Every structure is written in structure tokens, then in C-alpha cells.
Short mmCIF file of C-alpha atoms in Angstrom, two decimals:
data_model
loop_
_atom_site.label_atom_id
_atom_site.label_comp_id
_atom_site.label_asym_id
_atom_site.label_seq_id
_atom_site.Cartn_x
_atom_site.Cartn_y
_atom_site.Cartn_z
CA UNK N 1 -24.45 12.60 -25.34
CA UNK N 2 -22.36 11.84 -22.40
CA UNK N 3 -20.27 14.28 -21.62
CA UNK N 4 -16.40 13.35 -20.03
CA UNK N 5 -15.71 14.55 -16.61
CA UNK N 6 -12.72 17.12 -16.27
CA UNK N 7 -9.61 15.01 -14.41
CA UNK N 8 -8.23 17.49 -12.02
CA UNK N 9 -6.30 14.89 -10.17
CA UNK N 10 -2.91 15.78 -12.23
CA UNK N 11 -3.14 19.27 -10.71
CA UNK N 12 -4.36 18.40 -7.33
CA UNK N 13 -1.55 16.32 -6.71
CA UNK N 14 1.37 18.18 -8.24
CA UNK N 15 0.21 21.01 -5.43
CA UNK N 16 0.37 18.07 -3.14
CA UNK N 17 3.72 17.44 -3.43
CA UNK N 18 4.98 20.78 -3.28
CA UNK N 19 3.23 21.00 0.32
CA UNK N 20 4.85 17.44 1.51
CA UNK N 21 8.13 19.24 0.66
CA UNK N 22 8.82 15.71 -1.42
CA UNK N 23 10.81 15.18 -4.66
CA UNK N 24 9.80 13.60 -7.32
CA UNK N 25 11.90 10.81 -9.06
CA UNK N 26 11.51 8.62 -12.33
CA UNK N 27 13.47 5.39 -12.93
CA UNK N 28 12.95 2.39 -15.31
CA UNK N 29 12.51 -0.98 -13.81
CA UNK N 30 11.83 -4.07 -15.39
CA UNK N 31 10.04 -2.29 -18.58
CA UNK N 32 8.83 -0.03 -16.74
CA UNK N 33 8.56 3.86 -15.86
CA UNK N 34 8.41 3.91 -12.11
CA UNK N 35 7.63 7.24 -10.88
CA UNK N 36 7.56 7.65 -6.90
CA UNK N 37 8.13 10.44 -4.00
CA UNK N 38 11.15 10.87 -2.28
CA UNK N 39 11.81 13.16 1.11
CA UNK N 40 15.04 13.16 3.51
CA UNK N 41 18.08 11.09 2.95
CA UNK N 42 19.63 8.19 3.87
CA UNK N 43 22.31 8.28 6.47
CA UNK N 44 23.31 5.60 8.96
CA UNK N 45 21.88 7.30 12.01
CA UNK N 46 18.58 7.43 10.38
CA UNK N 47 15.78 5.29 9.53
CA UNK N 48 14.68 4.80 5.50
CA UNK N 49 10.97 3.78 5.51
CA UNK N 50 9.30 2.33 1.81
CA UNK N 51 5.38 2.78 1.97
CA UNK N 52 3.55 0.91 -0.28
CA UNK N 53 0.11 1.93 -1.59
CA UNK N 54 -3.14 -0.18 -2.41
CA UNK N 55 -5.00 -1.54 -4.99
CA UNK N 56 -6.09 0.81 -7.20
CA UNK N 57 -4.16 3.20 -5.15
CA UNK N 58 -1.20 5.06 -5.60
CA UNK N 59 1.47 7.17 -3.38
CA UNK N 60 -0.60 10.17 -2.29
CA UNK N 61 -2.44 7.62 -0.18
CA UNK N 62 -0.35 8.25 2.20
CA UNK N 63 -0.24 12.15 1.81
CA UNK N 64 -1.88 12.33 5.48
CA UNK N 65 1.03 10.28 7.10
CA UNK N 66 4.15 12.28 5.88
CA UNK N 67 3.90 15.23 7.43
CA UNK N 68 3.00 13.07 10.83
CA UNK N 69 6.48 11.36 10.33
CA UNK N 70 10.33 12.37 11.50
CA UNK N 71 11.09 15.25 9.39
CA UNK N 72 14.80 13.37 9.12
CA UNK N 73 13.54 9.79 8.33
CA UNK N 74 14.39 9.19 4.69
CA UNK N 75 10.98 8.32 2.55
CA UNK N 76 10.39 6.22 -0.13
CA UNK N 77 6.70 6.28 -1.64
CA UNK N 78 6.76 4.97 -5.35
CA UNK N 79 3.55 4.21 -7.24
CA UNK N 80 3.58 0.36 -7.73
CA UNK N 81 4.08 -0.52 -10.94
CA UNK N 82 1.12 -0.63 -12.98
CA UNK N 83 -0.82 2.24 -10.62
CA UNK N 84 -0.31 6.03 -10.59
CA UNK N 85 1.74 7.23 -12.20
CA UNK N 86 3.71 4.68 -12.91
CA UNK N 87 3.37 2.45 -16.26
CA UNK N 88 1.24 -0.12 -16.93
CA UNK N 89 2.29 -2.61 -19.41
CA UNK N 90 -0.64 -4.72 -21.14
CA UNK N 91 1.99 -8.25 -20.82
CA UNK N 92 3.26 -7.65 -17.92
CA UNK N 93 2.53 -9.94 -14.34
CA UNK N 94 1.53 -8.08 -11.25
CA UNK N 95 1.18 -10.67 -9.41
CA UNK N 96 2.47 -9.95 -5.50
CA UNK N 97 5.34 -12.27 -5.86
CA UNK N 98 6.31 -10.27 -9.60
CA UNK N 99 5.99 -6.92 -7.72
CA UNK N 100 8.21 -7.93 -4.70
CA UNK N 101 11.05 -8.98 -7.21
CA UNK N 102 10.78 -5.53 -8.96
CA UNK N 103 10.82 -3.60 -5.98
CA UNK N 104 13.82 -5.47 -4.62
CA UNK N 105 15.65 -4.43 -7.09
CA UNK N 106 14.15 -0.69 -7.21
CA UNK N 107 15.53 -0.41 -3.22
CA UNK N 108 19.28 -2.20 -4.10
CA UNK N 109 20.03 1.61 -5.51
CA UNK N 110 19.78 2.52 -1.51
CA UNK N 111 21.45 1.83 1.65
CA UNK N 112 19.60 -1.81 3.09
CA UNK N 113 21.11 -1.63 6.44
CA UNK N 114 18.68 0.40 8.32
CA UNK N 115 15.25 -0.16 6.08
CA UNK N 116 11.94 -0.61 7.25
CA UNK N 117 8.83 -1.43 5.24
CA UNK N 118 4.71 -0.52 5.72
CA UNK N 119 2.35 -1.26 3.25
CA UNK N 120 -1.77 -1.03 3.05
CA UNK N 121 -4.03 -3.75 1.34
CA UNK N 122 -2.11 -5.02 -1.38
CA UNK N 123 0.58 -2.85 -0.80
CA UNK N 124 1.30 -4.71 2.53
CA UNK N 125 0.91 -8.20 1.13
CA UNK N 126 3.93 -7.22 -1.37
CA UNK N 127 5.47 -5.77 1.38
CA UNK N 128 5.26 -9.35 3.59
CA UNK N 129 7.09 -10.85 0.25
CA UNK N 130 9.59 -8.22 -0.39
CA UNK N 131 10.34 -8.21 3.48
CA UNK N 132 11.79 -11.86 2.75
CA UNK N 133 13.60 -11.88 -0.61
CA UNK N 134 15.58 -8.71 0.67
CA UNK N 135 19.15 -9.22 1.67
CA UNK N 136 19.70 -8.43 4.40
CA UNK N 137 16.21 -8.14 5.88
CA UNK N 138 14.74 -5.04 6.88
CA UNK N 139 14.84 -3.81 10.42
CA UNK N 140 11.20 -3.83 10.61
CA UNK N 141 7.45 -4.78 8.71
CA UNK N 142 3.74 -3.01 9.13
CA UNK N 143 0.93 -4.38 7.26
CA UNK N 144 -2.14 -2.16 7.53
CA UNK N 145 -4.79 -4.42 6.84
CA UNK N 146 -2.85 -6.45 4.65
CA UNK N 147 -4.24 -8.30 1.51
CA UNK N 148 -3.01 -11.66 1.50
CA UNK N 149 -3.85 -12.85 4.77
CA UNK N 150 -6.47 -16.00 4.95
CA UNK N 151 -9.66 -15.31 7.24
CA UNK N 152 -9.01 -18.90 9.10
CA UNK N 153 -6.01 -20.15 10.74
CA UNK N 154 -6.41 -23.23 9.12
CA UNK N 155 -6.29 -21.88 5.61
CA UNK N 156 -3.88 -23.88 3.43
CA UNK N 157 -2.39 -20.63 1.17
CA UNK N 158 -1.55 -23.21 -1.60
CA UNK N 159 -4.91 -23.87 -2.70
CA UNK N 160 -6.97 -22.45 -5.16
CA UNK N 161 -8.44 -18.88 -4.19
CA UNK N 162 -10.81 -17.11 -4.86
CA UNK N 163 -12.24 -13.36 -4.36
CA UNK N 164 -15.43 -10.74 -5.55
CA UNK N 165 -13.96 -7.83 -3.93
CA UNK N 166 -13.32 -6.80 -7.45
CA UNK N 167 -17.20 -5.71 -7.72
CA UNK N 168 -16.48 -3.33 -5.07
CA UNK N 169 -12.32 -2.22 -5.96
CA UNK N 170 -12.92 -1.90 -9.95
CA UNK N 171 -15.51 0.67 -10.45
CA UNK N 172 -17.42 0.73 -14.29
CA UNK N 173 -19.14 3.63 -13.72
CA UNK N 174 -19.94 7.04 -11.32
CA UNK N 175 -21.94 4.62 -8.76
CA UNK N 176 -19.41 2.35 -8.73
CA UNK N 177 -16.91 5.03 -8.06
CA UNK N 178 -19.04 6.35 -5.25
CA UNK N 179 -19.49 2.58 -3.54
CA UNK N 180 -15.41 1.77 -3.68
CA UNK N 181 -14.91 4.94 -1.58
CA UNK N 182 -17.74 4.28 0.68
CA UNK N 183 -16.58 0.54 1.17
CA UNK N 184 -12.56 1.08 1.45
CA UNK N 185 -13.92 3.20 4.49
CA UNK N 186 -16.28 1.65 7.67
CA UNK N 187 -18.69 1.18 4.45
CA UNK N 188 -20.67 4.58 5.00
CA UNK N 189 -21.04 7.30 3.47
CA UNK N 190 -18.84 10.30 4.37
CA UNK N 191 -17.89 13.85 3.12
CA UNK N 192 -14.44 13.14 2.69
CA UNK N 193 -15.39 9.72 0.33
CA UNK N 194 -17.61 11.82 -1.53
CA UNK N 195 -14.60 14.88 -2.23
CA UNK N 196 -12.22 11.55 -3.00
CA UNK N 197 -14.79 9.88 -5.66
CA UNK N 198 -15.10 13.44 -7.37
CA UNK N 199 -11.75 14.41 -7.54
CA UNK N 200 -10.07 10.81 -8.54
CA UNK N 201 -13.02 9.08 -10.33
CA UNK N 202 -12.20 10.37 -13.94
CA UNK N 203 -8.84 8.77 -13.19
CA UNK N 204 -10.52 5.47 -11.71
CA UNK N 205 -12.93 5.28 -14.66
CA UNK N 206 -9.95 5.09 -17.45
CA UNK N 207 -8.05 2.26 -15.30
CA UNK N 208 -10.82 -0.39 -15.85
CA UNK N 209 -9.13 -2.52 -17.82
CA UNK N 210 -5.70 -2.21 -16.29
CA UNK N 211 -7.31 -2.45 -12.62
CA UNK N 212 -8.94 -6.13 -14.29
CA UNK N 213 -5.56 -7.69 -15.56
CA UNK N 214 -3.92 -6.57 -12.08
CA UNK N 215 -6.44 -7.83 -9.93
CA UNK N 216 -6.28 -11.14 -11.65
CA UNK N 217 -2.77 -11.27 -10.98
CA UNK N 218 -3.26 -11.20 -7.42
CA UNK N 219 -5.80 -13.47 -6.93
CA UNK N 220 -4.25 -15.75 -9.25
CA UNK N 221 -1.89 -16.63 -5.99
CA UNK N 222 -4.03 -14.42 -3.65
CA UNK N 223 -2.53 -16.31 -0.45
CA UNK N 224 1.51 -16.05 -1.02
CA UNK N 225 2.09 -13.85 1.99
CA UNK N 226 0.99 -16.18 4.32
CA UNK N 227 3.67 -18.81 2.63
CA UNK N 228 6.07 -16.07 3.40
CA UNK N 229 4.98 -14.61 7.30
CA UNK N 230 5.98 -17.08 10.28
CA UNK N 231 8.75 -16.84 13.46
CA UNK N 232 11.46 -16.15 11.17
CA UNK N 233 9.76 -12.95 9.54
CA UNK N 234 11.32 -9.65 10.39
CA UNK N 235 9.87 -7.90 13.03
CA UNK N 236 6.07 -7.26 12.57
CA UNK N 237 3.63 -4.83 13.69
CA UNK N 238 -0.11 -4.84 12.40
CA UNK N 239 -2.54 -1.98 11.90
CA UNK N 240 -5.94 -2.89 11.16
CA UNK N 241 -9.76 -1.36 11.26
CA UNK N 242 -12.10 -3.01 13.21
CA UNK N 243 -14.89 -1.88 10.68
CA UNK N 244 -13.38 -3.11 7.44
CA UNK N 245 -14.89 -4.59 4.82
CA UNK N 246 -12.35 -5.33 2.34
CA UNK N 247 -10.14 -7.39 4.41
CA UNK N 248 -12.39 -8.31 7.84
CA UNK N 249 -10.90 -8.16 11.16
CA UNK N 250 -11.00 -11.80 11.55
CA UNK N 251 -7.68 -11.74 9.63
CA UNK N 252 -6.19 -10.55 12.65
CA UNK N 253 -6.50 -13.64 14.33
CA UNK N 254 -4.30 -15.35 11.36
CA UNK N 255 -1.50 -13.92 12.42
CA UNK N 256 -1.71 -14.58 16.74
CA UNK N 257 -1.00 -18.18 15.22
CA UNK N 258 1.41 -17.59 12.16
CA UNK N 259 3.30 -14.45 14.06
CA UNK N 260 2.62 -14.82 17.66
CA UNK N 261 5.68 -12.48 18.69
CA UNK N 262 4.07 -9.61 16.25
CA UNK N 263 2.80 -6.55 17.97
CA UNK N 264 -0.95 -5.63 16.81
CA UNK N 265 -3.56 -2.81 17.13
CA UNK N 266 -7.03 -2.70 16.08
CA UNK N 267 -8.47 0.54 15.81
CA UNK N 268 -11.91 1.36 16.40
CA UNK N 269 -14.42 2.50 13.98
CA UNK N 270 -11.61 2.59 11.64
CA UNK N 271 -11.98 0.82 7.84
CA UNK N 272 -9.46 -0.40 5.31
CA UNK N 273 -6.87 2.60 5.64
CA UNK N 274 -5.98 3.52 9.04
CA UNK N 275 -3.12 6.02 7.71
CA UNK N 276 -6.06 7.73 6.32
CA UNK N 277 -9.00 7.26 8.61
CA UNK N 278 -6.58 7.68 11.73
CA UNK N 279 -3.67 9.04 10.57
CA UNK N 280 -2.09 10.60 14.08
CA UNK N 281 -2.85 7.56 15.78
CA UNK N 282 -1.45 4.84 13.14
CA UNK N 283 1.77 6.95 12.10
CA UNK N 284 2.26 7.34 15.92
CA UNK N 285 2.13 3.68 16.52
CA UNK N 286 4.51 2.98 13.49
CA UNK N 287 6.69 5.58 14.57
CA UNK N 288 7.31 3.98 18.05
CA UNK N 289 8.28 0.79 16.57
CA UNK N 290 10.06 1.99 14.19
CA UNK N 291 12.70 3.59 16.22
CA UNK N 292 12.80 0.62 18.50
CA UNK N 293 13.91 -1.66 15.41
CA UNK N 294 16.29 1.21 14.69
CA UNK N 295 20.09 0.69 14.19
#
């Protein structure tokens, strides 16, 4: 008889919260219950940064970076639709493109004139789409080793694509759970991957099916940033690990060609999620260019 594993993740990261000093908000969008974290407020003299979690991620990702940030930048952290604690819906598309459109109109309930946008992995692939279907743009754009980005300069992101990173990213059982959080880092085996697989596998392990339909979604057009990113994107800074092996390093290179004017850092010994890995150095970095995009 196999006995369930207690989820202690609910608890956990209700105490989180309470530390970050954030609120927590519901609204409905597009069918949906979208839950997400809100800290500061918006004001004219201040900056209003969105951060935009993974794939099979969700807000407290980046738990590390907030209290790193300006305690009187305003924060928005939601949990894309379909992850956390937000609702999935068994019809719905969540597709990069689809989750752009929602979040667009999620952010027209806030001030647009002095926004900037980061997202991680998939996160930062919706992130490169939103940054373009938002009027006006916003001041500013970090992709942390973005999804969404071809390996090749020469990549037409029109053609048919294809991925296996769901054998890592979708975990079926308490190995697989274990191998995700080894492989989202530089792919070995730490203490803090091993603390992260306890505490959030029991969560992981009821998402299979969910994690399946959204992960075809994004493959299903797994290129559309790169239609999106070019010399008339919004002002672009990239994080990225030089150990990852999720999205490889050799991404990076995409973007010297597509986004020449785009300011980059490669951090070493660093894996998929710099915020997390290297969190002083990659908020500091964001910080900086932030403020220069400022108002």
C-alpha cells in the first residue's frame, strides 16, 4: 500500500508571504481565478515591476529576489494561469501567445506608464510577447534564461518545433521529482534541490496532467518570442546560467543577432534560475537597469 506524502507546501508558503511583507490578491481573468502577490504601490515616481514565474513554477520562485529589491518599487508576482495557485481549466490554451493576452489585460487595472517586465523560462518567453502587445510599451524587459529562444541564429521560429524537456520538467514519480530539481539547477545534486523536491513534490506529483496539456501548449508554437524580439523591442537585458541545461547558453548568442543593442550577463556556474541560484547578483543587475529605464 502506497502511502500519500503529507503536502506542506500550503503552509510553507502562507509563512512565506507574511515574511515578504506581500499581499495577497484574487481576481478573475478570462475564466479564471488568478491569485498573485502584491507589495508597494504604484506612484509616478516609482517603478512597477511584473515577475513572471516558470514552468511548473509559480510566484514564490522568486521569494529570494523580493526582499533584494527597492522596498518602494511596486511588485506584481501572480501565478500564471494554470500554475500555483491559480486555476487550471481542462479547455483552456496556455499557449505563450494565450497567456500574454490574459496578462495584458490583468496589468490594464494598473498604471502602464512606468512598467517594467522580468520573467524566467517560460515566464520570460510570455514576458517577450506581452512586452509587445502592451500599449504603451513597458519601460524595460529581462528574460532570465528565457524559453522561446532558438539555439541557432538561423532558426526560422515559424517552423515546426519540437522539444523532450518534458521528461525532465513533468515529473511521474519521487525520482522524477528529484531529477527536475537537480536539472533546473547546474544539473547536480544539491542540499537546497533536495529540501525543494521534499517540500513541493506532493504538489508536483498531482499537476501531471495539467503540467502535460500546458506544456503542449507551448511547444505547440514553442518559437513565438523570437517572432516578437528584434530592434524595435523595448529595452532588453538578459540573465542567463552558463551551466544550464534546460535552455543552453548557446541561446545567448540568438539574441547578439536578433537584439544587438540588448545588454547581457552570463553568470558562472549558475543553471536555469539565476534569481535563485544568484539572487544578490541577478536582482542587482536588474535593479541597475531598471532605474536607468526609469521615468
Amino acid at each position: 500500500m502506497r502511502i500519500p506524502a503529507p503536502n506542506f507546501w500550503p503552509a510553507a508558503r502562507s509563512s512565506q508571504r507574511l515574511l515578504l511583507r506581500a499581499r495577497r490578491r484574487e481576481t478573475n481573468l478570462d475564466g479564471h481565478r488568478l491569485v498573485y502577490l502584491e507589495r508597494g504601490r504604484p506612484g509616478p515616481d516609482r517603478p512597477t515591476l511584473v515577475l513572471l514565474h516558470g514552468f511548473a513554477a509559480m510566484k514564490e520562485n522568486w521569494a529570494i529576489w523580493l526582499p533584494l529589491l527597492p522596498r518602494d518599487w511596486h511588485l506584481l508576482v501572480p501565478d500564471l494561469p494554470g500554475l500555483g495557485e491559480s486555476e487550471y481549466r481542462p479547455e483552456a490554451n496556455y499557449g505563450y501567445e494565450a497567456q500574454a493576452l490574459r496578462l495584458r489585460t490583468w496589468l490594464a487595472q494598473f498604471p502602464t506608464d512606468n512598467l517594467h517586465l522580468a520573467g524566467s523560462s517560460m515566464g520570460g518567453a510570455i514576458a517577450a510577447i506581452l512586452a509587445h502587445k502592451l500599449e504603451p510599451a513597458p519601460r524595460s524587459l529581462t528574460l532570465l534564461n528565457s524559453a522561446g529562444i532558438p539555439e541557432r541564429p538561423d532558426v526560422d521560429p515559424d517552423l515546426p518545433f519540437t522539444s523532450d524537456r518534458d521528461g525532465v520538467l513533468i515529473p511521474r514519480d519521487w525520482s522524477g521529482v528529484y531529477r527536475m530539481f537537480n536539472s533546473v539547477g547546474t544539473g547536480k545534486p544539491t542540499l537546497s534541490g533536495l529540501a525543494m523536491a521534499g517540500l513541493l513534490g506532493p504538489d508536483l506529483l498531482q499537476r501531471t496532467e495539467s503540467l502535460r496539456h500546458i506544456f503542449r501548449d507551448m511547444v505547440a508554437d514553442g518559437l513565438a518570442p523570437a517572432r516578437y524580439l528584434g530592434t524595435g523591442s523595448p529595452p532588453l537585458q538578459v540573465q542567463w546560467g552558463d551551466r544550464d541545461v534546460i535552455t543552453p547558453t548557446r541561446c545567448v548568442d540568438w539574441f547578439g543577432t536578433a537584439t544587438p543593442e540588448a545588454e547581457v550577463h552570463v553568470f558562472r556556474g549558475v543553471g536555469h534560475l539565476p534569481m535563485i541560484e544568484n539572487p544578490g547578483r541577478s536582482a542587482q543587475v536588474l535593479q541597475r537597469f531598471v532605474q536607468r529605464h526609469c521615468r
